[in-house]
Tab-separated table of C-alpha atoms in Angstrom:
chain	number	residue	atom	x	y	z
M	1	UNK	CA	-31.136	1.393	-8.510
M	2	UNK	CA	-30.221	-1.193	-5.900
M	3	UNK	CA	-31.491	-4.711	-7.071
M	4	UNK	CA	-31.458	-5.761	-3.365
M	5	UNK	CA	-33.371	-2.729	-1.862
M	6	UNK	CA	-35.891	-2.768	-4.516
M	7	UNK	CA	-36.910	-6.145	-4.412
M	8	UNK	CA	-35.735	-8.925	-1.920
M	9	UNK	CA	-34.284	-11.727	-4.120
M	10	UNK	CA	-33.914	-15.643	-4.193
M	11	UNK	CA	-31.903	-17.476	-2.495
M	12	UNK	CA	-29.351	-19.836	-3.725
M	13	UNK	CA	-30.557	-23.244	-4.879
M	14	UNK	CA	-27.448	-24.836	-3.473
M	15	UNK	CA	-27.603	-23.695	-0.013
M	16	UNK	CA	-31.609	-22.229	-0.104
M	17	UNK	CA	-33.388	-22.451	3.482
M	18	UNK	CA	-37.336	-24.037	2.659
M	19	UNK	CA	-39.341	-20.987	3.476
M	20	UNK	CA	-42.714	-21.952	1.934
M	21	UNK	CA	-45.280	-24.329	3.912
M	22	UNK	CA	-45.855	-27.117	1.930
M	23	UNK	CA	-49.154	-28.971	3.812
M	24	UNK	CA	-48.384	-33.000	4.768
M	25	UNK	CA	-49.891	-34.862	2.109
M	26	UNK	CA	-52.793	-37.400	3.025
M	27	UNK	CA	-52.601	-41.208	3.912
M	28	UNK	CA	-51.615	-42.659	0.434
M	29	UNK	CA	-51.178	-39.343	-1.994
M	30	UNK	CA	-47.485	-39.213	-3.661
M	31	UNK	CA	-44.875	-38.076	-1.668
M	32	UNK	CA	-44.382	-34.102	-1.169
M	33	UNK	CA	-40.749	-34.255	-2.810
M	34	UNK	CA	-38.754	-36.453	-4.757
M	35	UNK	CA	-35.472	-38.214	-3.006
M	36	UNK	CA	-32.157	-37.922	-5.031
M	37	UNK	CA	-31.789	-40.455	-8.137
M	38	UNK	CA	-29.431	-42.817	-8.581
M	39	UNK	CA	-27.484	-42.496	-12.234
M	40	UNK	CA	-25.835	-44.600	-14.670
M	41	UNK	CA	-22.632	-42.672	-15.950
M	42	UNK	CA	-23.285	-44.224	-20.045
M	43	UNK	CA	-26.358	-42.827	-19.801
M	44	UNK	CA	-25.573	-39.895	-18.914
M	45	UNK	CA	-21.941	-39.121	-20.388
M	46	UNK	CA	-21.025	-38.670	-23.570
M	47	UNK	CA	-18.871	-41.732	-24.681
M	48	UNK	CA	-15.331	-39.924	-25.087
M	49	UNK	CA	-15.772	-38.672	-21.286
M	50	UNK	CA	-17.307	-41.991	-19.933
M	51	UNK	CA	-13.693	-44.033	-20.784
M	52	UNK	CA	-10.909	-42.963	-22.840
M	53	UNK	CA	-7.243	-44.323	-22.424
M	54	UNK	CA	-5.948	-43.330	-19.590
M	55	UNK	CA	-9.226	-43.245	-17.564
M	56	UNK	CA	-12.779	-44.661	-16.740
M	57	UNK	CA	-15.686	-43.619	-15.474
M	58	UNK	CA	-17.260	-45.763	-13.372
M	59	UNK	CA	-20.972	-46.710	-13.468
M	60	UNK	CA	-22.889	-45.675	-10.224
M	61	UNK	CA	-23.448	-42.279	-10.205
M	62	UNK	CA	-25.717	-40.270	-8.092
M	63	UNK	CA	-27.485	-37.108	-7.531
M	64	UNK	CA	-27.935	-34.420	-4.823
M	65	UNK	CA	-30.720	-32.534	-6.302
M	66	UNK	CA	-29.133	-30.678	-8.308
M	67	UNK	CA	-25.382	-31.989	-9.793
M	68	UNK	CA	-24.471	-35.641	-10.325
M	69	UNK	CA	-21.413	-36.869	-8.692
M	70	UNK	CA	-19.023	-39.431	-10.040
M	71	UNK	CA	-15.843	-41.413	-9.587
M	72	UNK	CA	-12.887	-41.590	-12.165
M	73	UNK	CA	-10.696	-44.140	-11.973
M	74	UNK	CA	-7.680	-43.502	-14.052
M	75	UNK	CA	-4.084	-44.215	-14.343
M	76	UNK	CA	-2.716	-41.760	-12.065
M	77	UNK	CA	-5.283	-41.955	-9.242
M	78	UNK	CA	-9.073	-41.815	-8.237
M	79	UNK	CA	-10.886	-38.612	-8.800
M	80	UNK	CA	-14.086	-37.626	-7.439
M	81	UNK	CA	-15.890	-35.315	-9.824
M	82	UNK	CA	-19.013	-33.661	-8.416
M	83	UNK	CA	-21.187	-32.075	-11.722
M	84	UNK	CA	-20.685	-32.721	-15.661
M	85	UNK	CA	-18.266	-29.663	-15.701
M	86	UNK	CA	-16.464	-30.855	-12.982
M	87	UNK	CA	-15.504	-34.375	-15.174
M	88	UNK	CA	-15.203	-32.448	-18.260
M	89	UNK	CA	-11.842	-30.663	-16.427
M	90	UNK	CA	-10.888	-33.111	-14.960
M	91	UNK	CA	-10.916	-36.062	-17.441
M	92	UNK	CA	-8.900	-32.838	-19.856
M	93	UNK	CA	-6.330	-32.848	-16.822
M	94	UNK	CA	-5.589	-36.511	-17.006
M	95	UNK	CA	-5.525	-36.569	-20.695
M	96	UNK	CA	-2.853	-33.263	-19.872
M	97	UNK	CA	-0.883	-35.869	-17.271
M	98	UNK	CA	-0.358	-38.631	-20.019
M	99	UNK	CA	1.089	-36.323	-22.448
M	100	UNK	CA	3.657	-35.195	-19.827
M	101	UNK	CA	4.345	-38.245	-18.793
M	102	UNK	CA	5.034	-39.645	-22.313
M	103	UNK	CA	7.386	-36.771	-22.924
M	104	UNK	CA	9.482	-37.349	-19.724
M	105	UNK	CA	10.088	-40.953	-21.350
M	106	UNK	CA	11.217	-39.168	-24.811
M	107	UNK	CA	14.760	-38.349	-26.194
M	108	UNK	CA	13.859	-34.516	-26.051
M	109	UNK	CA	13.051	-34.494	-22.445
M	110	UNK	CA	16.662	-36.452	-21.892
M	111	UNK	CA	18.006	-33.873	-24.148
M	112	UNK	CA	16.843	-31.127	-22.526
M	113	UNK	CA	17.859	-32.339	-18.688
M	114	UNK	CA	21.151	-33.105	-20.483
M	115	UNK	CA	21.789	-29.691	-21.738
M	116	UNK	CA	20.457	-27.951	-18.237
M	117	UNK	CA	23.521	-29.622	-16.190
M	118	UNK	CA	25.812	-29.993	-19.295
M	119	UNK	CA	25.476	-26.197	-20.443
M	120	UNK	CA	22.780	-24.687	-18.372
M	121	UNK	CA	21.256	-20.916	-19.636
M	122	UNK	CA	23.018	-18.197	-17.892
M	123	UNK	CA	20.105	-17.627	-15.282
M	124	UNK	CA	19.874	-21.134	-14.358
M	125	UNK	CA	24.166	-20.764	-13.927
M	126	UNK	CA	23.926	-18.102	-11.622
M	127	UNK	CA	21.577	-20.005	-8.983
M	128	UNK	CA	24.054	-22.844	-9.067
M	129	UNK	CA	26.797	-21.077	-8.251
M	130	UNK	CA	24.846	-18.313	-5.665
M	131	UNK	CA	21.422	-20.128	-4.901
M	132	UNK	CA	20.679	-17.778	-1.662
M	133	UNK	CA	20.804	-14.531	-3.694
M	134	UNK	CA	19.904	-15.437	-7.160
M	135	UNK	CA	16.375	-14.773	-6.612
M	136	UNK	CA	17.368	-11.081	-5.441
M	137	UNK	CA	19.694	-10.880	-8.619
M	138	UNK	CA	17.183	-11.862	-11.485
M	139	UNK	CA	15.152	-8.286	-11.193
M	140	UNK	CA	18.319	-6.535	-12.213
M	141	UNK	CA	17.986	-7.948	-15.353
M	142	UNK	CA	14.188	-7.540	-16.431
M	143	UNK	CA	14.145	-3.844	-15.261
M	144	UNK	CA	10.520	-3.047	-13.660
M	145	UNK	CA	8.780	-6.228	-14.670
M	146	UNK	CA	9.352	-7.558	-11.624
M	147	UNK	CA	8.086	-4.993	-9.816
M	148	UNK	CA	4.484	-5.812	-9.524
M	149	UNK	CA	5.587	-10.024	-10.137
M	150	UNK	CA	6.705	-11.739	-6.618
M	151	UNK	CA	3.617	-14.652	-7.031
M	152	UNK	CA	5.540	-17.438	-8.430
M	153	UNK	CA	3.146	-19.323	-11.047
M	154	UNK	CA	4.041	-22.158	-8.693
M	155	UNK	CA	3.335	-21.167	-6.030
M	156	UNK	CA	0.100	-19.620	-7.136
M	157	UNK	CA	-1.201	-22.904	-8.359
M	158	UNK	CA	-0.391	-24.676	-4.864
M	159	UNK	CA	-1.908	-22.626	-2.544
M	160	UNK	CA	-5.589	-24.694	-2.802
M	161	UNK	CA	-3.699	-27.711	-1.802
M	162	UNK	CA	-1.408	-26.467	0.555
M	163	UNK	CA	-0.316	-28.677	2.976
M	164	UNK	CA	-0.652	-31.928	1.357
M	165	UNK	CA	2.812	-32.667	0.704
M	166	UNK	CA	6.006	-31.183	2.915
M	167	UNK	CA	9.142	-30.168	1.152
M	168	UNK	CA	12.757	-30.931	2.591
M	169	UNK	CA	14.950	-28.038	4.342
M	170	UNK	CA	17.921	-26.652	3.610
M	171	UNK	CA	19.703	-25.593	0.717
M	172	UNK	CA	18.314	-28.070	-1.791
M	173	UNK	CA	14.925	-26.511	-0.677
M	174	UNK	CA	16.340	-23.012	-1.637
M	175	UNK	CA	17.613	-23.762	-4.767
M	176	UNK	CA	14.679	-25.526	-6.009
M	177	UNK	CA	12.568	-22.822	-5.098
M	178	UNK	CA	15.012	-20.423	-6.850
M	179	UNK	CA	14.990	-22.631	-10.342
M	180	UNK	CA	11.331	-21.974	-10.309
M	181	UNK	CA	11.394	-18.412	-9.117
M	182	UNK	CA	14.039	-17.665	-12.380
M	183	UNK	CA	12.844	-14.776	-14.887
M	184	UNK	CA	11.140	-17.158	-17.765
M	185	UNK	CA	10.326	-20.157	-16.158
M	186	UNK	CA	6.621	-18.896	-14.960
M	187	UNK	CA	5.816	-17.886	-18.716
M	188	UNK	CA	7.331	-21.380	-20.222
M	189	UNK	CA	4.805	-23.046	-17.678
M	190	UNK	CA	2.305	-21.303	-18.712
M	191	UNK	CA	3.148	-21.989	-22.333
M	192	UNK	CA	2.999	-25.670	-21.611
M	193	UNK	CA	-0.656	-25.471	-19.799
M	194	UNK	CA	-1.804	-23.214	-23.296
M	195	UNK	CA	-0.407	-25.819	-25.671
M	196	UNK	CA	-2.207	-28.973	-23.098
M	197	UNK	CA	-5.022	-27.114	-22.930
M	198	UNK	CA	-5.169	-26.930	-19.486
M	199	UNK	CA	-5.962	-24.564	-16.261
M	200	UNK	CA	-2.295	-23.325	-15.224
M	201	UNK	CA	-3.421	-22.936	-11.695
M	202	UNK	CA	-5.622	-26.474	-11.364
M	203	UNK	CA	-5.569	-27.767	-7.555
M	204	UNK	CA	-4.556	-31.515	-9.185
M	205	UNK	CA	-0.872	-32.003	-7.823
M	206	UNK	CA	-0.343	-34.699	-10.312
M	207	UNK	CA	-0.981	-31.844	-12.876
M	208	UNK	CA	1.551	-29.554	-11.540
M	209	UNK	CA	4.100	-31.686	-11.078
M	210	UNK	CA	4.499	-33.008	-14.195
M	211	UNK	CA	4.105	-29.727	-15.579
M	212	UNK	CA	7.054	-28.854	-13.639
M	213	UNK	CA	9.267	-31.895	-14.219
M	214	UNK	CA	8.517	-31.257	-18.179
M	215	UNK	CA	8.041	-27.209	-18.344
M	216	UNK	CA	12.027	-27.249	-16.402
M	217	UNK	CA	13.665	-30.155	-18.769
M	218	UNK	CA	13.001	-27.970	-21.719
M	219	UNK	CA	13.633	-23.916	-20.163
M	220	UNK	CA	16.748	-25.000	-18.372
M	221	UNK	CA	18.195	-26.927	-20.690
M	222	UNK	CA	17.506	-24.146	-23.271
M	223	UNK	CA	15.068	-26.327	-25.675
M	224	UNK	CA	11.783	-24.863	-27.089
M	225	UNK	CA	8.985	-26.310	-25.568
M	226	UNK	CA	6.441	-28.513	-28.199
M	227	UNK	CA	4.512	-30.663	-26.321
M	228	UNK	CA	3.427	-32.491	-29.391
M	229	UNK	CA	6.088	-32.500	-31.255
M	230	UNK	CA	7.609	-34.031	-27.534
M	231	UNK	CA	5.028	-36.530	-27.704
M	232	UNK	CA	5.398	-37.299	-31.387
M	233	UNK	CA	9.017	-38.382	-30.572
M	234	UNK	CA	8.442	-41.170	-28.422
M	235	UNK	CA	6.256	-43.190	-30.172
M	236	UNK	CA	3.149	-42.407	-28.077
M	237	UNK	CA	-0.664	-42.400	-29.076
M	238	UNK	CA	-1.849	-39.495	-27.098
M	239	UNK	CA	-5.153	-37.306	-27.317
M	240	UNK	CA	-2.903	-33.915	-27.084
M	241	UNK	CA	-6.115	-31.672	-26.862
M	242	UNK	CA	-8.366	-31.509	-23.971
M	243	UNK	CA	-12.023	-32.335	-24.429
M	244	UNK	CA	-13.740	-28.908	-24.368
M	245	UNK	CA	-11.642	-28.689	-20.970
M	246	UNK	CA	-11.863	-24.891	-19.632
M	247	UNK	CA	-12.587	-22.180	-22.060
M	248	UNK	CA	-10.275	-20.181	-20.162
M	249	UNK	CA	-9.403	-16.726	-21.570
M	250	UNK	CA	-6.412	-16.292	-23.643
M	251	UNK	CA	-4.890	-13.649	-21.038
M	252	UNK	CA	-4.726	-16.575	-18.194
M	253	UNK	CA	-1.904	-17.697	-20.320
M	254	UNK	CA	-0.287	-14.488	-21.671
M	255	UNK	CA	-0.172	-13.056	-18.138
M	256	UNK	CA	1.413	-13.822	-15.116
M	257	UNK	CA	0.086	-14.118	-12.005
M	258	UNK	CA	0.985	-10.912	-10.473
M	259	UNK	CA	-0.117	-9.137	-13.994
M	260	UNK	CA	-3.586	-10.471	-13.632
M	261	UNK	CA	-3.834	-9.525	-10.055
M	262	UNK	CA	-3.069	-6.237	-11.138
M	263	UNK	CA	-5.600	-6.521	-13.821
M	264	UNK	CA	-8.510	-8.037	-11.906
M	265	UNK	CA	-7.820	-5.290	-9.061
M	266	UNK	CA	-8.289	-2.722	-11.365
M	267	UNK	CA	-11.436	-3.694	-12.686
M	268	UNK	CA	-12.520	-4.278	-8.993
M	269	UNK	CA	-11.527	-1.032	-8.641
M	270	UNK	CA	-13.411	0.505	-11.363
M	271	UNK	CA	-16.637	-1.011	-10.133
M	272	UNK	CA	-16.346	1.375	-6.961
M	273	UNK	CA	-15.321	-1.524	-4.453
M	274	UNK	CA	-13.072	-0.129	-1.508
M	275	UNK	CA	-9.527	-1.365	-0.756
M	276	UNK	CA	-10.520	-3.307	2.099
M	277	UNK	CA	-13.005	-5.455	-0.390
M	278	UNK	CA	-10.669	-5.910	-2.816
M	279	UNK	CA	-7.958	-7.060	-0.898
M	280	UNK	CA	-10.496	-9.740	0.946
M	281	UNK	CA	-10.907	-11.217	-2.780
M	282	UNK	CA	-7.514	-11.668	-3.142
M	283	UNK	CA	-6.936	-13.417	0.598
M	284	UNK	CA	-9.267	-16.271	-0.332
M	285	UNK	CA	-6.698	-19.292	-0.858
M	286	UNK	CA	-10.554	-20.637	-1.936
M	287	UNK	CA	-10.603	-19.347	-5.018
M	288	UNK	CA	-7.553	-20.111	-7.592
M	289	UNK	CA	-6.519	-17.158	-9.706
M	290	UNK	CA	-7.842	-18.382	-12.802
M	291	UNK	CA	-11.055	-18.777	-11.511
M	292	UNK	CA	-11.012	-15.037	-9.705
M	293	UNK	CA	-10.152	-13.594	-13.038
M	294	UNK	CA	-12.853	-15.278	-14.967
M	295	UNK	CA	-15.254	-13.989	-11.987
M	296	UNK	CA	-14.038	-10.526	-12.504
M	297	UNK	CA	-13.943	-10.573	-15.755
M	298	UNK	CA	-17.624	-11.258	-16.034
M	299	UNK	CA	-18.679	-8.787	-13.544
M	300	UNK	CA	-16.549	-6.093	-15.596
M	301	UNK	CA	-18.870	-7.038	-18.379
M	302	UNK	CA	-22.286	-7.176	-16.382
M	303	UNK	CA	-22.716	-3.319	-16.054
M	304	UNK	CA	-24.997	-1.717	-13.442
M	305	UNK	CA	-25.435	-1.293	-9.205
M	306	UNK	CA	-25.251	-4.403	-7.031
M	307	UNK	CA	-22.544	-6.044	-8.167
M	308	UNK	CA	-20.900	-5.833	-4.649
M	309	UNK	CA	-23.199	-7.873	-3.529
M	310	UNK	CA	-21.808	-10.499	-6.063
M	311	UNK	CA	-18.488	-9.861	-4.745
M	312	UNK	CA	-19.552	-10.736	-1.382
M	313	UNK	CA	-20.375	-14.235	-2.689
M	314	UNK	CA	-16.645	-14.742	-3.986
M	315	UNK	CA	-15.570	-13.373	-0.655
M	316	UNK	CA	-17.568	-16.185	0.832
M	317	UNK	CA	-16.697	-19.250	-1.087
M	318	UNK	CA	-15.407	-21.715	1.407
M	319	UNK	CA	-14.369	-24.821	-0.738
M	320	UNK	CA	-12.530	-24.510	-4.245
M	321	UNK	CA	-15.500	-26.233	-5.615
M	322	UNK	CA	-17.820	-23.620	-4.646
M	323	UNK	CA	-15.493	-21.158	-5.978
M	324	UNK	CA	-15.584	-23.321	-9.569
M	325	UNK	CA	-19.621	-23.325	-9.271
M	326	UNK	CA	-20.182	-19.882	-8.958
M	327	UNK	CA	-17.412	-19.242	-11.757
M	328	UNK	CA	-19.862	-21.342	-13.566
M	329	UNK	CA	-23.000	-19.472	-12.392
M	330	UNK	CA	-21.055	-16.092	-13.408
M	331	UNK	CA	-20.444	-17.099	-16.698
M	332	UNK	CA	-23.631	-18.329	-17.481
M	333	UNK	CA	-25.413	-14.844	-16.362
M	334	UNK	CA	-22.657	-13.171	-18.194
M	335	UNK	CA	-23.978	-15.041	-21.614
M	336	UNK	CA	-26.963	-14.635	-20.998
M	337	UNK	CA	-26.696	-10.480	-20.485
M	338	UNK	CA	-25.357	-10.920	-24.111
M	339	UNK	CA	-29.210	-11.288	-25.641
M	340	UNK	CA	-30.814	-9.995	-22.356
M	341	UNK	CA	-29.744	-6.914	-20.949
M	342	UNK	CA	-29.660	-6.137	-16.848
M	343	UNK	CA	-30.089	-3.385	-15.420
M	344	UNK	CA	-29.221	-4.304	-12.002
M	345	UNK	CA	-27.525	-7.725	-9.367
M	346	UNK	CA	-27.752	-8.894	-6.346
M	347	UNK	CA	-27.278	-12.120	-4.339
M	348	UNK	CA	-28.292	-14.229	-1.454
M	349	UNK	CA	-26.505	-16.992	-0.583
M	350	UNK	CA	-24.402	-18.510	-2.968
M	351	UNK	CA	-26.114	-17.875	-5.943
M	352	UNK	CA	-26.259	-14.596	-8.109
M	353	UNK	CA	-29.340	-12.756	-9.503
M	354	UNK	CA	-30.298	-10.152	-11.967
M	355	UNK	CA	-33.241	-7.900	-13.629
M	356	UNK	CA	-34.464	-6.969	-16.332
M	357	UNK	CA	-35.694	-3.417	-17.745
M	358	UNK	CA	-39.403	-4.698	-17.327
M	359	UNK	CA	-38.213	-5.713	-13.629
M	360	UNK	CA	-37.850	-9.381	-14.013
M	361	UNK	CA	-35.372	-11.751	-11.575
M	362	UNK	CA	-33.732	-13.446	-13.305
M	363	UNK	CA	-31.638	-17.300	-11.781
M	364	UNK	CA	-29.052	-18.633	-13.675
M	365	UNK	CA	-29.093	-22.152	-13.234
M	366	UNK	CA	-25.602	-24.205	-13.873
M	367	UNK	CA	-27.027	-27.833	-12.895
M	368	UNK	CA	-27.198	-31.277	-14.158
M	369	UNK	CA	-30.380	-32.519	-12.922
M	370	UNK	CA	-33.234	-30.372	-10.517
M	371	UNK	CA	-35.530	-33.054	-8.525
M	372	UNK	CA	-38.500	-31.327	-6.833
M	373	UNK	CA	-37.157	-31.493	-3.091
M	374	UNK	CA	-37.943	-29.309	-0.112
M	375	UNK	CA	-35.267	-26.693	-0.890
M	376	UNK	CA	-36.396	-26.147	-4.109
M	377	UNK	CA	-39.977	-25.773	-2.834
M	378	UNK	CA	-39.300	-23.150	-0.490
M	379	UNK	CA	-37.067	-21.664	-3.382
M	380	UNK	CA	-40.030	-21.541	-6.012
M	381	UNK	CA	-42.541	-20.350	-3.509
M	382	UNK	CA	-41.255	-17.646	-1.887
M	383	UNK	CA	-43.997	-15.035	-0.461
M	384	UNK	CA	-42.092	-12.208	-1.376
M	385	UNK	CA	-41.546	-13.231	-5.079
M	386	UNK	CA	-44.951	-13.015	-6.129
M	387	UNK	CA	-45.124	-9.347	-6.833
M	388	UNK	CA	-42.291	-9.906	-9.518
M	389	UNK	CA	-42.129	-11.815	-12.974
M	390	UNK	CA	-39.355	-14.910	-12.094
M	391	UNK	CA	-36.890	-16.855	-14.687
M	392	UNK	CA	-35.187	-19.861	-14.299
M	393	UNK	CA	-32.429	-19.765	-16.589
M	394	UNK	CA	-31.604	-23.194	-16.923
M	395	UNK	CA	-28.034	-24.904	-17.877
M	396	UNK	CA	-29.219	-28.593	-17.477
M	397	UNK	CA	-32.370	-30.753	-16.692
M	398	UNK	CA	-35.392	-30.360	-14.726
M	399	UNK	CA	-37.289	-33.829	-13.146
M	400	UNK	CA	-41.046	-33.465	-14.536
M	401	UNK	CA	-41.964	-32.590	-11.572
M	402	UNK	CA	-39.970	-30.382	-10.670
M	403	UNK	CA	-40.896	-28.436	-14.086
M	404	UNK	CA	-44.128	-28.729	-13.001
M	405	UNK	CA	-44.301	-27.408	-9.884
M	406	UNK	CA	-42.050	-24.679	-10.686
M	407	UNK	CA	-44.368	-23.608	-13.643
M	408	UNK	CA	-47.348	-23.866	-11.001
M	409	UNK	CA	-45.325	-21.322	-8.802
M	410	UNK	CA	-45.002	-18.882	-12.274
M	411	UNK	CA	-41.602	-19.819	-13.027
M	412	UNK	CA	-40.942	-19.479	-16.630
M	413	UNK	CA	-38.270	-22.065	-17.371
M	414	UNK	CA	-35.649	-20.792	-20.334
M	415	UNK	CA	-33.334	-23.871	-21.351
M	416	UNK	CA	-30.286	-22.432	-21.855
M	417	UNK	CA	-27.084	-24.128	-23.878
């Protein structure tokens, strides 16, 4: 059973057309929607997000109907943040940067850069001395593993923000290129991103780049990598784990890049997508590969028709912030299929949908704050929902309004954690 042929569903509350008529209220009645709030970040932010160390949030705040927006100011640059989850990662990312920058001021970071030119590891040897074919050479010695590798981890996580910065020509070009290219180095930088806490693949260039700086000091120069005990040795005061940063999966870390590509095709596979779908997934530089395999991975665990439909949506994604919002919306569907089975998806825009055995739609909602506006009108009063029960599931707040003309439209509202 096709959700979408057997009954039309909503459409996305971030990008939702009004389709309902909503009559121009009289001379002196309230207005017919509600215009965006303005926020105070204390009041909304739990304290050890709000300021912290290394960062602050600053006060003004505001809405867009449904996700407040906000402005970190920190000590290695200005973020915008647009949602709660969207701050959460990124005040973890800058809590990430100061660790890595204390340990590049430590004796084990010295150490380590002292041993890589001093008595470098045998790979790192080889690209000094033959820098044009050392990348052809490391294969030989990890047998078929490389096969199905050729997606650097670095390379991987600059892709959203390529373009930003230009590297030089030449031969230095080459051989930095082949240092990170070298069997090992991809899994130590993913080892440092587990032990941060971190998304390997973030878009933040500060991230990476002090990832790399640190992640090389200790491979090369043949050190284990301990972030904290790094830390520990300078002296520092630094918050080494990430407040409630990603909840990525344990295999973003375990894998590499081209492993979970193989991985997440697979499971495309398996849900009876053709070649020519899957491989559109994979060309959107939109979506980061940690955020495609989380996607996947909840789809692979949402069973039944119209999941292609879903698929479309992750084709679509045009910014990496959509990409991380319907990650979000994903996940949140995927929990709640945990206590509420589906039996069938679909999608319309940029949101996805699902039903229930008794043939109830279900929304998943990842917001901050819903205001009644004219979007959300036309989304609770659609003509062609009123033959079907409709639930919001909710991951944030809904004006009083808005939860009341939502529950005049039958909209059961389920608050979800």
């Amino acid at each position: 059973m096709n959700l979408r042929s057997s009954l039309p569903i909503l459409v996305s509350l971030a990008c939702l057309p009004a389709r309902a008529q909503t009559p121009v209220p009289a001379p002196g009645s309230p207005p017919a929607y509600e215009m965006a709030p303005l926020f105070q970040a204390s009041e909304v932010l739990d304290p050890s997000l709000l300021a912290g160390p290394y960062h602050r949030v600053r006060e003004s705040a505001y809405g867009d109907g449904y996700l407040v927006h906000f402005t970190i100011d920190s000590d290695f640059g200005t973020y915008e943040c647009v949602g709660i989850r969207d701050l959460r990662r990124c005040v973890g990312e800058i809590q990430a940067i100061a660790s890595l920058v204390a340990v590049s001021k430590g004796d084990l970071f010295a150490e380590g850069l002292r041993k890589s030119v001093e008595a470098p590891i045998d790979a790192v040897k080889n690209i000094v001395r033959h820098p044009g074919k050392s990348v052809k050479q490391v294969p030989h010695t990890v047998g078929h593993f490389f096969n199905k590798l050729g997606i650097s981890l670095d390379n991987a996580a600059r892709k959203s923000a390529e373009g930003r910065q230009s590297s030089p020509d030449g031969e230095g070009k080459e051989i930095g290129e082949a240092f990170k290219s070298v069997a090992g180095f991809d899994k130590a930088k993913l080892e440092c991103a587990r032990q941060l806490g971190v998304d390997p693949y973030s878009d933040n260039p500060r991230l990476q780049e002090e990832m790399e700086k640190v992640t090389w000091a200790f491979f090369a120069g043949g050190l284990p990598l301990r972030i904290g005990a790094a830390v520990v040795s300078t002296g520092a005061s630094v918050a080494l784990t990430a407040t409630e940063v990603v909840g990525l999966p344990e295999d973003i870390y375990d894998l590499t890049p081209s492993e979970l590509k193989y991985q997440d095709r697979k499971a495309l596979e398996a849900m009876g997508l053709s070649p020519q779908k899957i491989d559109a997934v994979f060309a959107n530089p939109n979506v980061s590969i940690s955020v495609r395999h989380q996607m996947v991975r909840s789809l692979a665990r949402l069973n039944g028709p119209g999941r292609e439909e879903i698929v479309n949506v992750i084709i679509s994604c045009d910014t990496p912030w959509r990409a991380h919002f319907f990650r979000d919306v994903l996940r949140l569907l995927e929990k709640r299929g945990q206590t509420q089975p589906f039996t069938a998806y679909g999608a319309y825009g940029r949101l996805a949908v699902a039903q229930t055995a008794d043939g109830t739609i279900e929304v998943p909602a990842p917001v901050d704050y819903v205001i009644w506006s004219e979007e959300v009108a036309g989304f609770a009063n659609r003509v062609d929902l009123t033959s079907a029960k409709h639930r919001l599931i909710l991951q944030g707040q809904l004006s009083e309004r808005a939860a009341t003309e939502l529950k005049t439209a039958g909209w059961e509202i389920v608050p979800f954690p």
